[in-house]
mmCIF file of C-alpha atoms and ligand atoms in Angstrom:
data_model
loop_
_atom_site.group_PDB
_atom_site.id
_atom_site.type_symbol
_atom_site.label_atom_id
_atom_site.label_comp_id
_atom_site.label_asym_id
_atom_site.label_seq_id
_atom_site.Cartn_x
_atom_site.Cartn_y
_atom_site.Cartn_z
ATOM 1 C CA MET Y 285 11.514 -25.824 -34.951
ATOM 2 C CA SER Y 286 13.269 -28.403 -33.120
ATOM 3 C CA THR Y 287 13.069 -31.606 -34.573
ATOM 4 C CA PRO Y 288 14.123 -35.372 -32.725
ATOM 5 C CA LEU Y 289 17.877 -35.668 -32.439
ATOM 6 C CA LEU Y 290 18.938 -38.714 -34.821
ATOM 7 C CA ILE Y 291 21.788 -41.375 -34.545
ATOM 8 C CA ALA Y 292 23.113 -42.852 -37.966
ATOM 9 C CA PRO Y 293 25.592 -45.426 -36.749
ATOM 10 C CA SER Y 294 28.694 -45.804 -39.349
ATOM 11 C CA ILE Y 295 28.698 -50.130 -39.639
ATOM 12 C CA LEU Y 296 32.278 -49.146 -40.834
ATOM 13 C CA SER Y 297 33.007 -49.961 -37.209
ATOM 14 C CA ALA Y 298 30.548 -52.991 -37.142
ATOM 15 C CA ASP Y 299 32.043 -56.891 -37.469
ATOM 16 C CA PHE Y 300 32.213 -57.383 -41.654
ATOM 17 C CA ALA Y 301 31.573 -61.186 -41.224
ATOM 18 C CA ARG Y 302 28.700 -60.137 -39.555
ATOM 19 C CA LEU Y 303 26.991 -57.715 -41.438
ATOM 20 C CA GLY Y 304 23.061 -58.211 -41.467
ATOM 21 C CA GLU Y 305 23.431 -59.486 -38.291
ATOM 22 C CA GLU Y 306 25.281 -56.499 -37.053
ATOM 23 C CA VAL Y 307 22.271 -54.547 -39.014
ATOM 24 C CA ARG Y 308 19.693 -55.967 -37.073
ATOM 25 C CA ALA Y 309 21.395 -55.130 -33.765
ATOM 26 C CA ILE Y 310 21.502 -51.898 -34.549
ATOM 27 C CA ASP Y 311 18.115 -51.671 -35.308
ATOM 28 C CA ALA Y 312 16.655 -52.856 -32.400
ATOM 29 C CA ALA Y 313 19.534 -51.041 -30.134
ATOM 30 C CA GLY Y 314 17.531 -47.691 -31.246
ATOM 31 C CA CYS Y 315 19.279 -46.223 -34.192
ATOM 32 C CA ASP Y 316 17.739 -44.144 -37.000
ATOM 33 C CA TRP Y 317 19.799 -44.523 -39.374
ATOM 34 C CA VAL Y 318 21.916 -46.818 -41.148
ATOM 35 C CA HIS Y 319 25.158 -45.156 -41.923
ATOM 36 C CA VAL Y 320 26.892 -46.672 -45.169
ATOM 37 C CA ASP Y 321 31.173 -45.814 -45.531
ATOM 38 C CA VAL Y 322 32.090 -46.693 -49.037
ATOM 39 C CA MET Y 323 35.195 -45.973 -49.799
ATOM 40 C CA ASP Y 324 37.424 -46.695 -52.886
ATOM 41 C CA GLY Y 325 41.747 -46.228 -51.920
ATOM 42 C CA HIS Y 326 41.959 -42.683 -53.987
ATOM 43 C CA PHE Y 327 39.340 -40.235 -53.188
ATOM 44 C CA VAL Y 328 40.338 -41.498 -49.243
ATOM 45 C CA PRO Y 329 43.175 -44.428 -48.549
ATOM 46 C CA ASN Y 330 41.147 -46.535 -47.653
ATOM 47 C CA ILE Y 331 38.912 -49.260 -49.219
ATOM 48 C CA THR Y 332 35.403 -50.541 -48.015
ATOM 49 C CA ILE Y 333 32.388 -51.639 -49.362
ATOM 50 C CA GLY Y 334 30.036 -51.308 -53.153
ATOM 51 C CA PRO Y 335 26.926 -51.517 -54.040
ATOM 52 C CA ASP Y 336 25.796 -55.102 -54.222
ATOM 53 C CA VAL Y 337 26.571 -55.247 -50.085
ATOM 54 C CA VAL Y 338 24.074 -52.755 -49.875
ATOM 55 C CA LYS Y 339 21.845 -54.832 -51.540
ATOM 56 C CA ALA Y 340 22.600 -57.079 -49.076
ATOM 57 C CA LEU Y 341 21.838 -55.344 -46.390
ATOM 58 C CA ARG Y 342 18.451 -53.528 -47.506
ATOM 59 C CA PRO Y 343 16.257 -56.693 -45.869
ATOM 60 C CA HIS Y 344 17.861 -56.801 -42.738
ATOM 61 C CA THR Y 345 16.531 -53.576 -41.574
ATOM 62 C CA LYS Y 346 13.551 -50.922 -43.037
ATOM 63 C CA LYS Y 347 15.141 -47.938 -41.391
ATOM 64 C CA ILE Y 348 16.821 -45.286 -43.552
ATOM 65 C CA ILE Y 349 20.523 -46.490 -45.332
ATOM 66 C CA ASP Y 350 22.222 -43.284 -45.016
ATOM 67 C CA VAL Y 351 25.440 -43.864 -47.922
ATOM 68 C CA HIS Y 352 28.611 -41.716 -47.719
ATOM 69 C CA LEU Y 353 30.328 -41.786 -51.532
ATOM 70 C CA MET Y 354 33.744 -41.333 -50.533
ATOM 71 C CA ILE Y 355 35.116 -42.499 -53.809
ATOM 72 C CA ALA Y 356 36.126 -39.960 -57.727
ATOM 73 C CA PRO Y 357 34.360 -39.936 -59.443
ATOM 74 C CA ALA Y 358 30.717 -41.015 -58.441
ATOM 75 C CA ASP Y 359 28.545 -40.210 -60.387
ATOM 76 C CA PRO Y 360 29.078 -43.717 -62.367
ATOM 77 C CA TYR Y 361 27.620 -45.134 -59.481
ATOM 78 C CA LEU Y 362 24.814 -43.656 -58.284
ATOM 79 C CA GLU Y 363 22.630 -45.981 -59.799
ATOM 80 C CA ALA Y 364 23.646 -48.991 -58.422
ATOM 81 C CA PHE Y 365 23.160 -47.343 -55.377
ATOM 82 C CA ALA Y 366 19.905 -46.533 -56.023
ATOM 83 C CA LYS Y 367 18.632 -49.422 -57.147
ATOM 84 C CA ALA Y 368 20.662 -51.055 -54.246
ATOM 85 C CA GLY Y 369 18.225 -49.480 -51.710
ATOM 86 C CA SER Y 370 19.811 -46.869 -50.260
ATOM 87 C CA ASP Y 371 17.693 -44.195 -49.251
ATOM 88 C CA ILE Y 372 20.007 -40.749 -48.588
ATOM 89 C CA ILE Y 373 22.840 -40.651 -51.104
ATOM 90 C CA THR Y 374 25.920 -37.970 -50.433
ATOM 91 C CA VAL Y 375 28.781 -37.114 -51.946
ATOM 92 C CA HIS Y 376 31.966 -34.896 -51.613
ATOM 93 C CA ALA Y 377 32.059 -32.363 -52.610
ATOM 94 C CA GLU Y 378 35.893 -32.530 -54.126
ATOM 95 C CA ALA Y 379 34.691 -35.549 -55.204
ATOM 96 C CA GLY Y 380 34.128 -33.653 -58.918
ATOM 97 C CA PRO Y 381 33.922 -31.189 -61.148
ATOM 98 C CA HIS Y 382 30.118 -30.813 -61.280
ATOM 99 C CA LEU Y 383 28.442 -30.985 -58.190
ATOM 100 C CA HIS Y 384 24.724 -29.615 -58.869
ATOM 101 C CA ARG Y 385 25.050 -32.790 -61.548
ATOM 102 C CA SER Y 386 25.340 -35.376 -59.201
ATOM 103 C CA LEU Y 387 23.052 -33.679 -57.181
ATOM 104 C CA GLN Y 388 20.269 -33.545 -59.720
ATOM 105 C CA THR Y 389 21.045 -36.978 -60.845
ATOM 106 C CA ILE Y 390 20.416 -38.391 -57.380
ATOM 107 C CA ARG Y 391 17.634 -36.439 -56.869
ATOM 108 C CA ALA Y 392 16.131 -38.409 -60.707
ATOM 109 C CA LEU Y 393 16.732 -41.436 -59.482
ATOM 110 C CA GLY Y 394 14.515 -40.972 -57.044
ATOM 111 C CA LYS Y 395 16.460 -40.766 -53.444
ATOM 112 C CA LYS Y 396 17.765 -37.349 -50.946
ATOM 113 C CA ALA Y 397 20.602 -35.954 -52.478
ATOM 114 C CA GLY Y 398 23.341 -35.391 -49.622
ATOM 115 C CA VAL Y 399 26.872 -33.369 -50.034
ATOM 116 C CA SER Y 400 29.640 -33.912 -47.475
ATOM 117 C CA LEU Y 401 32.421 -31.315 -46.938
ATOM 118 C CA THR Y 402 36.588 -32.364 -46.058
ATOM 119 C CA PRO Y 403 37.272 -30.285 -43.195
ATOM 120 C CA GLU Y 404 38.909 -27.749 -45.156
ATOM 121 C CA THR Y 405 36.543 -27.204 -47.519
ATOM 122 C CA PRO Y 406 34.955 -23.926 -46.572
ATOM 123 C CA GLU Y 407 30.970 -23.787 -46.610
ATOM 124 C CA SER Y 408 30.415 -21.859 -49.361
ATOM 125 C CA ALA Y 409 31.883 -24.934 -51.830
ATOM 126 C CA ILE Y 410 28.159 -25.132 -51.375
ATOM 127 C CA GLU Y 411 26.038 -21.525 -50.987
ATOM 128 C CA TYR Y 412 25.073 -22.137 -55.155
ATOM 129 C CA VAL Y 413 23.649 -25.756 -54.738
ATOM 130 C CA LEU Y 414 21.603 -25.089 -51.423
ATOM 131 C CA ASP Y 415 18.275 -25.782 -53.565
ATOM 132 C CA GLN Y 416 19.695 -29.397 -54.840
ATOM 133 C CA LEU Y 417 19.943 -30.571 -51.855
ATOM 134 C CA ASP Y 418 18.263 -32.366 -48.548
ATOM 135 C CA LEU Y 419 21.399 -33.392 -46.382
ATOM 136 C CA ILE Y 420 25.120 -31.604 -45.648
ATOM 137 C CA LEU Y 421 27.531 -33.472 -43.856
ATOM 138 C CA VAL Y 422 30.372 -31.744 -42.209
ATOM 139 C CA MET Y 423 33.051 -34.114 -41.548
ATOM 140 C CA THR Y 424 34.458 -33.544 -38.548
ATOM 141 C CA VAL Y 425 37.486 -36.284 -39.208
ATOM 142 C CA ASN Y 426 39.412 -36.599 -42.341
ATOM 143 C CA PRO Y 427 37.982 -39.402 -44.441
ATOM 144 C CA GLY Y 428 38.821 -42.421 -44.662
ATOM 145 C CA PHE Y 429 38.977 -43.749 -40.842
ATOM 146 C CA GLY Y 430 37.077 -45.071 -37.795
ATOM 147 C CA GLY Y 431 38.272 -44.327 -35.184
ATOM 148 C CA GLN Y 432 40.167 -40.732 -35.263
ATOM 149 C CA ALA Y 433 39.858 -37.514 -32.999
ATOM 150 C CA PHE Y 434 36.811 -34.986 -34.037
ATOM 151 C CA ILE Y 435 38.230 -31.636 -35.071
ATOM 152 C CA PRO Y 436 36.714 -28.639 -32.686
ATOM 153 C CA ALA Y 437 37.135 -25.788 -35.780
ATOM 154 C CA MET Y 438 34.610 -27.553 -37.366
ATOM 155 C CA VAL Y 439 31.509 -26.603 -34.807
ATOM 156 C CA GLU Y 440 32.356 -23.363 -36.046
ATOM 157 C CA LYS Y 441 31.704 -24.827 -39.569
ATOM 158 C CA MET Y 442 28.455 -26.608 -39.016
ATOM 159 C CA ARG Y 443 26.901 -23.393 -37.109
ATOM 160 C CA ARG Y 444 27.432 -21.217 -40.598
ATOM 161 C CA ILE Y 445 26.030 -23.627 -42.476
ATOM 162 C CA LYS Y 446 23.127 -23.828 -40.051
ATOM 163 C CA ALA Y 447 22.570 -20.464 -40.598
ATOM 164 C CA MET Y 448 22.635 -20.923 -44.405
ATOM 165 C CA ILE Y 449 20.594 -23.554 -43.973
ATOM 166 C CA GLY Y 450 17.853 -21.216 -42.566
ATOM 167 C CA LYS Y 451 14.049 -22.228 -43.224
ATOM 168 C CA ARG Y 452 15.312 -24.513 -46.217
ATOM 169 C CA PRO Y 453 13.975 -28.599 -46.014
ATOM 170 C CA ILE Y 454 17.968 -29.575 -45.241
ATOM 171 C CA GLN Y 455 19.173 -31.958 -42.600
ATOM 172 C CA LEU Y 456 22.780 -31.113 -41.060
ATOM 173 C CA GLU Y 457 24.555 -33.950 -40.718
ATOM 174 C CA VAL Y 458 28.733 -34.692 -38.298
ATOM 175 C CA ASP Y 459 30.840 -37.834 -39.633
ATOM 176 C CA GLY Y 460 34.131 -38.335 -37.087
ATOM 177 C CA GLY Y 461 34.647 -38.662 -33.425
ATOM 178 C CA VAL Y 462 31.491 -37.985 -32.600
ATOM 179 C CA THR Y 463 31.372 -39.117 -28.592
ATOM 180 C CA PRO Y 464 29.450 -38.108 -25.547
ATOM 181 C CA GLU Y 465 32.020 -35.697 -25.103
ATOM 182 C CA THR Y 466 31.483 -34.677 -28.475
ATOM 183 C CA ALA Y 467 28.160 -34.452 -29.906
ATOM 184 C CA PRO Y 468 26.866 -32.064 -27.517
ATOM 185 C CA LEU Y 469 29.014 -29.301 -28.937
ATOM 186 C CA CYS Y 470 27.533 -30.780 -31.974
ATOM 187 C CA THR Y 471 23.604 -30.847 -31.656
ATOM 188 C CA SER Y 472 24.311 -27.433 -29.386
ATOM 189 C CA VAL Y 473 24.300 -25.470 -32.797
ATOM 190 C CA GLY Y 474 22.056 -27.336 -34.649
ATOM 191 C CA VAL Y 475 22.812 -30.450 -35.470
ATOM 192 C CA ASP Y 476 20.226 -32.878 -36.694
ATOM 193 C CA VAL Y 477 21.967 -36.360 -37.279
ATOM 194 C CA LEU Y 478 24.945 -37.434 -35.764
ATOM 195 C CA VAL Y 479 26.837 -40.545 -37.314
ATOM 196 C CA ALA Y 480 28.690 -42.656 -34.768
ATOM 197 C CA GLY Y 481 30.909 -45.531 -35.208
ATOM 198 C CA SER Y 482 33.283 -46.333 -32.207
ATOM 199 C CA ALA Y 483 31.170 -44.493 -30.009
ATOM 200 C CA VAL Y 484 28.028 -46.634 -31.105
ATOM 201 C CA PHE Y 485 30.086 -50.345 -31.814
ATOM 202 C CA ARG Y 486 32.460 -50.401 -28.536
ATOM 203 C CA GLY Y 487 32.637 -53.088 -25.628
ATOM 204 C CA GLY Y 488 29.011 -54.594 -27.688
ATOM 205 C CA LYS Y 489 26.450 -52.520 -25.627
ATOM 206 C CA TYR Y 490 24.590 -50.832 -29.066
ATOM 207 C CA ALA Y 491 21.930 -49.768 -26.951
ATOM 208 C CA GLU Y 492 23.618 -48.459 -24.352
ATOM 209 C CA ASN Y 493 26.166 -46.406 -26.262
ATOM 210 C CA ILE Y 494 23.457 -45.047 -28.233
ATOM 211 C CA ALA Y 495 21.746 -44.050 -25.762
ATOM 212 C CA ALA Y 496 24.826 -42.235 -23.883
ATOM 213 C CA ILE Y 497 24.974 -39.998 -26.957
ATOM 214 C CA ARG Y 498 21.370 -38.759 -26.675
ATOM 215 C CA ARG Y 499 21.451 -38.414 -23.054
ATOM 216 C CA ALA Y 500 24.444 -36.367 -23.124
ATOM 217 C CA CYS Y 501 23.138 -33.668 -25.727
ATOM 218 C CA ALA Y 502 19.902 -33.958 -23.472
ATOM 219 C CA SER Y 503 21.155 -32.650 -20.918
HETATM 220 C C1 DX5 P 804 35.028 -41.127 -41.773
HETATM 221 C C2 DX5 P 804 33.764 -42.173 -42.188
HETATM 222 C C3 DX5 P 804 33.293 -41.738 -40.493
HETATM 223 C C4 DX5 P 804 33.549 -43.233 -39.790
HETATM 224 C C5 DX5 P 804 33.091 -42.672 -38.114
HETATM 225 O O1 DX5 P 804 35.772 -41.733 -43.580
HETATM 226 O O2 DX5 P 804 32.747 -41.306 -42.941
HETATM 227 O O3 DX5 P 804 32.118 -42.681 -40.774
HETATM 228 O O4 DX5 P 804 33.660 -44.163 -39.914
HETATM 229 O O5 DX5 P 804 33.788 -43.548 -37.398
HETATM 230 P P1 DX5 P 804 33.785 -42.708 -35.999
HETATM 231 O O6 DX5 P 804 32.470 -42.812 -35.416
HETATM 232 O O7 DX5 P 804 34.840 -43.676 -35.273
HETATM 233 O O8 DX5 P 804 34.784 -41.678 -36.225
HETATM 234 ZN ZN1 ZN P 805 30.597 -41.313 -42.895
#
């Protein structure tokens, strides 16, 4: 069964001085989810935003807030991100010693649980937690910054993960370097959700940019 393609703009590429307005603009431009990149300057070499910003943005959209935690440890902050109004909380498989526990905690907080893999982590890292998962996020760049180039070797990883998922109700998402050129490589192997930062926010034409990604994947 094929499901409609979902586009999740990363607000990492938004104007941080006008974040509420930016979230309303991507919502109006036809995004499906709002992707929030949380970085701690420790797990990744950049620092972004925390749960208070998610809380402040929550009233600006009814769409799914997809929180990507690039922080280690993640467990002490899961409750705060849940209470802030996140719908999906994704942790990195590389970020802590007890991935299964982190996923159980997210679900116990009433949220969808995601796991992300950095480019070098094989799909076998999540083989035994598949039944604790609602989402798998394949990083197609090294996490930390927007505007990097898509790593083509990740397409084969997406294909293998899609096969591992089988009929389980798990969404497959990719993040990093997604453009109208690279997006079709992902959807051709069954990716459900595309995160895109620079490709959505560039030039200020959000609706046009989102439509260009959808169009590229439809053909
Ligand atoms: C990278 C972030 C991505 C990134 C995507 O660590 O997780 O969400 O902002 O940005 P682009 O689409 O510009 O690669
Ligand atoms: Zn992200």
